[in-house]
Amino acid sequence: EAGVAQSPRYKIIEKRQSVAFWCNPISGHATLYWYQQILGQGPKLLIQFQNNGVVDDSQLPKDRFSAERLKGVDSTLKIQPAKLEDSAVYLCASSQNSGGAGETQYFGPGTRLLVL
Amino acid sequence: GENVEQHPSTLSVQEGDSAVIKCTYSDSASNYFPWYKQELGKGPQLIIDIRSNVGEKKDQRIAVTLNKTAKHFSLHITETQPEDSAVYFCAGGGSTLGRLYFGRGTQLTVWP
């Protein structure tokens, strides 16, 4: 079974530019998550989708971050405009069902973003 | 929200020795505690998890224990090997949808 795919793997941009990340979850997984992992820290949830609906976006900085999951499969995460503190690894994860308590989350390799 | 703390931040052991990583959590409603291994340049990979109705779980050289009363859980790796070298994250969840709260990670180095 193919895992969670993400692209690009690396991205370098200047502050105030925009950037987009793409995620393809494990086939058939209903729930998709985007996490931000700052160097030296654990991942922090930004947004959770179940199918194409947002379940939890309470930690998403909505003034600059946006995400969508059209057709309930692939997802994109966008930052516009980027700030220096957005430098991090952006991880996508998926889980099979509703994403409820205790459901195993499978992570992709991440996109490493550096904002100069 | 939940707060998960993890110790130590770095751990060095000799090959064949045991390694123990400890985590505490604050939300008594949390009921799911996974452990992830993250190798350089890769995403976190689930290695073992435990739910609050179980006190201990073992999978070959890896075991996890949970003390709900004290709100702490631990990862035990026996007979460590160089390929166990990685960053290990504990997490807690279950009180808020699928949200997982991660510790800050432990860099484990196993010396041959």
mmCIF file of C-alpha atoms in Angstrom:
data_model
loop_
_atom_site.group_PDB
_atom_site.id
_atom_site.type_symbol
_atom_site.label_atom_id
_atom_site.label_comp_id
_atom_site.label_asym_id
_atom_site.label_seq_id
_atom_site.Cartn_x
_atom_site.Cartn_y
_atom_site.Cartn_z
ATOM 1 C CA GLU A 1 0.000 0.000 0.000
ATOM 2 C CA ALA A 2 1.379 3.388 -0.992
ATOM 3 C CA GLY A 3 1.962 5.847 1.822
ATOM 4 C CA VAL A 4 1.125 9.524 2.154
ATOM 5 C CA ALA A 5 2.717 11.519 -0.653
ATOM 6 C CA GLN A 6 3.795 15.137 -0.375
ATOM 7 C CA SER A 7 5.373 17.644 -2.729
ATOM 8 C CA PRO A 8 7.551 19.519 -3.040
ATOM 9 C CA ARG A 9 10.048 18.055 -0.580
ATOM 10 C CA TYR A 10 11.921 21.319 -0.190
ATOM 11 C CA LYS A 11 11.054 24.959 -0.809
ATOM 12 C CA ILE A 12 13.005 28.160 -0.274
ATOM 13 C CA ILE A 13 11.191 31.489 -0.600
ATOM 14 C CA GLU A 14 11.617 35.065 0.520
ATOM 15 C CA LYS A 15 9.385 36.606 3.143
ATOM 16 C CA ARG A 16 6.110 38.026 1.871
ATOM 17 C CA GLN A 17 6.056 35.537 -1.011
ATOM 18 C CA SER A 18 3.396 32.860 -1.263
ATOM 19 C CA VAL A 19 3.877 29.085 -1.274
ATOM 20 C CA ALA A 20 1.690 26.011 -1.659
ATOM 21 C CA PHE A 21 2.136 22.423 -0.532
ATOM 22 C CA TRP A 22 0.356 19.365 -1.870
ATOM 23 C CA CYS A 23 -0.646 16.135 -0.143
ATOM 24 C CA ASN A 24 -2.099 12.878 -1.417
ATOM 25 C CA PRO A 25 -3.278 10.666 1.467
ATOM 26 C CA ILE A 26 -3.351 6.892 1.625
ATOM 27 C CA SER A 27 -6.035 5.613 -0.736
ATOM 28 C CA GLY A 28 -9.415 5.377 0.927
ATOM 29 C CA HIS A 29 -8.469 7.360 4.025
ATOM 30 C CA ALA A 30 -11.270 9.715 4.989
ATOM 31 C CA THR A 31 -9.386 12.018 7.327
ATOM 32 C CA LEU A 32 -6.442 14.244 6.434
ATOM 33 C CA TYR A 33 -4.307 16.357 8.749
ATOM 34 C CA TRP A 34 -1.749 19.119 8.223
ATOM 35 C CA TYR A 35 0.886 19.596 10.914
ATOM 36 C CA GLN A 36 3.631 22.186 11.337
ATOM 37 C CA GLN A 37 6.910 20.970 12.850
ATOM 38 C CA ILE A 38 9.337 23.697 13.870
ATOM 39 C CA LEU A 39 12.952 22.612 14.305
ATOM 40 C CA GLY A 40 13.473 20.942 17.671
ATOM 41 C CA GLN A 41 9.768 20.577 18.426
ATOM 42 C CA GLY A 42 7.030 18.048 17.958
ATOM 43 C CA PRO A 43 4.416 18.414 15.220
ATOM 44 C CA LYS A 44 1.523 20.806 15.899
ATOM 45 C CA LEU A 45 -1.848 20.307 14.221
ATOM 46 C CA LEU A 46 -2.897 23.085 11.868
ATOM 47 C CA ILE A 47 -6.055 21.675 10.305
ATOM 48 C CA GLN A 48 -8.028 18.422 10.121
ATOM 49 C CA PHE A 49 -10.374 17.428 7.281
ATOM 50 C CA GLN A 50 -12.893 14.627 7.212
ATOM 51 C CA ASN A 51 -13.607 13.935 3.550
ATOM 52 C CA ASN A 52 -13.857 17.463 2.127
ATOM 53 C CA GLY A 53 -15.111 19.170 5.279
ATOM 54 C CA VAL A 54 -13.052 20.973 7.922
ATOM 55 C CA VAL A 55 -13.279 19.310 11.333
ATOM 56 C CA ASP A 56 -10.741 21.373 13.282
ATOM 57 C CA ASP A 57 -8.888 24.491 12.157
ATOM 58 C CA SER A 58 -8.597 26.177 15.536
ATOM 59 C CA GLN A 59 -4.779 26.298 15.336
ATOM 60 C CA LEU A 60 -4.574 27.562 11.746
ATOM 61 C CA PRO A 61 -3.374 31.203 11.415
ATOM 62 C CA LYS A 62 -6.186 32.132 9.089
ATOM 63 C CA ASP A 63 -4.829 35.562 8.225
ATOM 64 C CA ARG A 64 -2.076 33.924 6.160
ATOM 65 C CA PHE A 65 -2.717 30.170 5.991
ATOM 66 C CA SER A 66 -5.435 28.456 3.991
ATOM 67 C CA ALA A 67 -6.133 24.849 3.111
ATOM 68 C CA GLU A 68 -8.570 22.950 1.004
ATOM 69 C CA ARG A 69 -9.408 19.355 0.225
ATOM 70 C CA LEU A 70 -11.468 19.316 -2.920
ATOM 71 C CA LYS A 71 -13.295 16.072 -3.723
ATOM 72 C CA GLY A 72 -12.205 14.640 -0.380
ATOM 73 C CA VAL A 73 -8.877 13.269 -1.617
ATOM 74 C CA ASP A 74 -5.851 15.503 -2.293
ATOM 75 C CA SER A 75 -5.223 18.601 -0.239
ATOM 76 C CA THR A 76 -3.255 21.820 -0.610
ATOM 77 C CA LEU A 77 -1.952 24.084 2.131
ATOM 78 C CA LYS A 78 -1.087 27.667 1.198
ATOM 79 C CA ILE A 79 0.791 30.419 2.987
ATOM 80 C CA GLN A 80 0.369 33.978 1.772
ATOM 81 C CA PRO A 81 2.329 36.065 2.649
ATOM 82 C CA ALA A 82 5.061 34.002 4.297
ATOM 83 C CA LYS A 83 6.928 35.182 7.388
ATOM 84 C CA LEU A 84 10.341 34.147 8.672
ATOM 85 C CA GLU A 85 8.703 32.211 11.531
ATOM 86 C CA ASP A 86 6.891 29.995 9.018
ATOM 87 C CA SER A 87 10.173 28.161 8.370
ATOM 88 C CA ALA A 88 9.348 24.605 9.371
ATOM 89 C CA VAL A 89 8.516 21.148 8.079
ATOM 90 C CA TYR A 90 4.902 20.807 6.980
ATOM 91 C CA LEU A 91 3.664 17.276 7.512
ATOM 92 C CA CYS A 92 0.568 15.728 6.058
ATOM 93 C CA ALA A 93 -1.036 12.704 7.711
ATOM 94 C CA SER A 94 -4.103 10.605 7.059
ATOM 95 C CA SER A 95 -6.260 8.170 8.977
ATOM 96 C CA GLN A 96 -8.748 5.640 7.746
ATOM 97 C CA ASN A 97 -12.056 6.651 9.247
ATOM 98 C CA SER A 98 -13.516 9.630 10.996
ATOM 99 C CA GLY A 99 -10.312 10.741 12.663
ATOM 100 C CA GLY A 100 -11.791 10.215 16.072
ATOM 101 C CA ALA A 101 -9.979 9.551 19.275
ATOM 102 C CA GLY A 102 -7.348 6.886 19.059
ATOM 103 C CA GLU A 103 -7.260 6.458 15.303
ATOM 104 C CA THR A 104 -3.808 5.761 13.894
ATOM 105 C CA GLN A 105 -2.366 8.607 11.864
ATOM 106 C CA TYR A 106 0.101 7.873 9.051
ATOM 107 C CA PHE A 107 2.541 10.624 8.136
ATOM 108 C CA GLY A 108 4.088 11.648 4.856
ATOM 109 C CA PRO A 109 7.756 12.677 4.465
ATOM 110 C CA GLY A 110 7.008 16.381 4.845
ATOM 111 C CA THR A 111 7.853 19.560 2.964
ATOM 112 C CA ARG A 112 10.771 21.547 4.353
ATOM 113 C CA LEU A 113 10.133 25.281 4.004
ATOM 114 C CA LEU A 114 12.795 27.919 4.510
ATOM 115 C CA VAL A 115 11.713 31.553 4.469
ATOM 116 C CA LEU A 116 14.563 34.042 3.949
ATOM 117 C CA GLY B 1 -5.682 22.042 25.871
ATOM 118 C CA GLU B 2 -3.448 19.056 26.493
ATOM 119 C CA ASN B 3 0.219 19.573 27.404
ATOM 120 C CA VAL B 4 2.648 16.695 26.829
ATOM 121 C CA GLU B 5 6.135 16.889 28.280
ATOM 122 C CA GLN B 6 8.926 14.504 27.281
ATOM 123 C CA HIS B 7 12.263 13.654 28.912
ATOM 124 C CA PRO B 8 15.114 13.405 28.278
ATOM 125 C CA SER B 9 15.710 15.553 25.211
ATOM 126 C CA THR B 10 18.815 13.527 24.316
ATOM 127 C CA LEU B 11 19.776 9.979 25.244
ATOM 128 C CA SER B 12 22.948 8.085 24.387
ATOM 129 C CA VAL B 13 23.272 4.365 25.049
ATOM 130 C CA GLN B 14 25.648 1.580 24.130
ATOM 131 C CA GLU B 15 24.436 -1.035 21.704
ATOM 132 C CA GLY B 16 22.654 -3.793 23.591
ATOM 133 C CA ASP B 17 21.653 -1.576 26.510
ATOM 134 C CA SER B 18 18.089 -0.479 27.254
ATOM 135 C CA ALA B 19 16.645 2.980 26.629
ATOM 136 C CA VAL B 20 13.744 4.574 28.478
ATOM 137 C CA ILE B 21 11.888 7.733 27.458
ATOM 138 C CA LYS B 22 9.257 9.257 29.732
ATOM 139 C CA CYS B 23 6.274 11.505 29.038
ATOM 140 C CA THR B 24 3.665 13.194 31.179
ATOM 141 C CA TYR B 25 0.328 14.644 30.127
ATOM 142 C CA SER B 26 -2.078 17.091 31.700
ATOM 143 C CA ASP B 27 -5.564 16.281 30.350
ATOM 144 C CA SER B 28 -7.198 13.420 32.230
ATOM 145 C CA ALA B 29 -9.605 12.979 29.278
ATOM 146 C CA SER B 30 -6.749 11.881 26.978
ATOM 147 C CA ASN B 31 -7.019 8.175 26.263
ATOM 148 C CA TYR B 32 -4.679 7.419 23.376
ATOM 149 C CA PHE B 33 -0.879 7.563 23.535
ATOM 150 C CA PRO B 34 1.144 6.764 20.412
ATOM 151 C CA TRP B 35 4.913 6.796 20.029
ATOM 152 C CA TYR B 36 6.522 7.861 16.771
ATOM 153 C CA LYS B 37 10.056 7.393 15.439
ATOM 154 C CA GLN B 38 11.383 10.063 13.095
ATOM 155 C CA GLU B 39 14.553 9.491 11.105
ATOM 156 C CA LEU B 40 16.427 12.365 9.515
ATOM 157 C CA GLY B 41 14.570 13.749 6.524
ATOM 158 C CA LYS B 42 11.535 11.530 7.009
ATOM 159 C CA GLY B 43 8.086 11.846 8.485
ATOM 160 C CA PRO B 44 7.183 10.332 11.869
ATOM 161 C CA GLN B 45 6.462 6.604 11.821
ATOM 162 C CA LEU B 46 4.199 4.977 14.395
ATOM 163 C CA ILE B 47 6.086 2.323 16.361
ATOM 164 C CA ILE B 48 3.649 1.475 19.156
ATOM 165 C CA ASP B 49 0.575 2.918 20.825
ATOM 166 C CA ILE B 50 -1.430 2.321 23.975
ATOM 167 C CA ARG B 51 -4.964 3.112 24.996
ATOM 168 C CA SER B 52 -6.104 4.058 28.449
ATOM 169 C CA ASN B 53 -7.786 0.733 29.179
ATOM 170 C CA VAL B 54 -4.405 -1.002 29.004
ATOM 171 C CA GLY B 55 -1.456 -0.589 31.381
ATOM 172 C CA GLU B 56 1.283 -2.122 29.279
ATOM 173 C CA LYS B 57 1.856 -3.200 25.695
ATOM 174 C CA LYS B 58 4.825 -4.969 24.166
ATOM 175 C CA ASP B 59 6.006 -5.542 20.600
ATOM 176 C CA GLN B 60 9.279 -7.449 20.362
ATOM 177 C CA ARG B 61 11.988 -5.126 21.751
ATOM 178 C CA ILE B 62 9.625 -2.224 22.330
ATOM 179 C CA ALA B 63 7.223 -1.782 25.235
ATOM 180 C CA VAL B 64 5.077 1.050 26.496
ATOM 181 C CA THR B 65 3.641 1.478 29.980
ATOM 182 C CA LEU B 66 0.838 3.811 31.067
ATOM 183 C CA ASN B 67 -0.002 5.072 34.535
ATOM 184 C CA LYS B 68 -3.313 6.939 34.264
ATOM 185 C CA THR B 69 -3.382 7.957 37.892
ATOM 186 C CA ALA B 70 -0.028 9.676 37.642
ATOM 187 C CA LYS B 71 -0.645 10.763 34.045
ATOM 188 C CA HIS B 72 2.595 9.429 32.684
ATOM 189 C CA PHE B 73 3.654 6.899 30.094
ATOM 190 C CA SER B 74 7.025 5.523 29.049
ATOM 191 C CA LEU B 75 8.719 3.886 26.091
ATOM 192 C CA HIS B 76 11.165 1.071 26.758
ATOM 193 C CA ILE B 77 13.533 -0.220 24.091
ATOM 194 C CA THR B 78 15.582 -3.279 25.006
ATOM 195 C CA GLU B 79 18.676 -4.663 23.275
ATOM 196 C CA THR B 80 19.175 -1.397 21.405
ATOM 197 C CA GLN B 81 20.765 -1.416 17.963
ATOM 198 C CA PRO B 82 22.426 1.397 15.951
ATOM 199 C CA GLU B 83 19.394 1.485 13.647
ATOM 200 C CA ASP B 84 17.273 2.524 16.636
ATOM 201 C CA SER B 85 19.048 5.902 16.494
ATOM 202 C CA ALA B 86 16.414 8.527 15.663
ATOM 203 C CA VAL B 87 14.160 11.134 17.279
ATOM 204 C CA TYR B 88 11.298 9.616 19.253
ATOM 205 C CA PHE B 89 8.082 11.521 19.940
ATOM 206 C CA CYS B 90 5.370 10.706 22.409
ATOM 207 C CA ALA B 91 1.881 12.077 21.912
ATOM 208 C CA GLY B 92 -1.411 12.206 23.733
ATOM 209 C CA GLY B 93 -4.876 12.475 22.296
ATOM 210 C CA GLY B 94 -8.486 11.451 22.393
ATOM 211 C CA SER B 95 -10.013 14.377 24.231
ATOM 212 C CA THR B 96 -10.419 16.606 21.167
ATOM 213 C CA LEU B 97 -11.442 14.784 17.977
ATOM 214 C CA GLY B 98 -8.328 13.327 16.353
ATOM 215 C CA ARG B 99 -5.960 15.994 17.592
ATOM 216 C CA LEU B 100 -2.635 14.648 18.885
ATOM 217 C CA TYR B 101 -0.446 16.699 21.200
ATOM 218 C CA PHE B 102 3.220 15.869 20.734
ATOM 219 C CA GLY B 103 6.131 16.086 23.124
ATOM 220 C CA ARG B 104 9.292 17.899 22.024
ATOM 221 C CA GLY B 105 11.103 14.704 21.121
ATOM 222 C CA THR B 106 14.079 12.668 22.348
ATOM 223 C CA GLN B 107 17.172 12.258 20.204
ATOM 224 C CA LEU B 108 18.301 8.673 20.827
ATOM 225 C CA THR B 109 21.821 7.724 19.777
ATOM 226 C CA VAL B 110 22.930 4.100 19.995
ATOM 227 C CA TRP B 111 26.715 3.676 19.866
ATOM 228 C CA PRO B 112 28.096 0.442 18.411
#
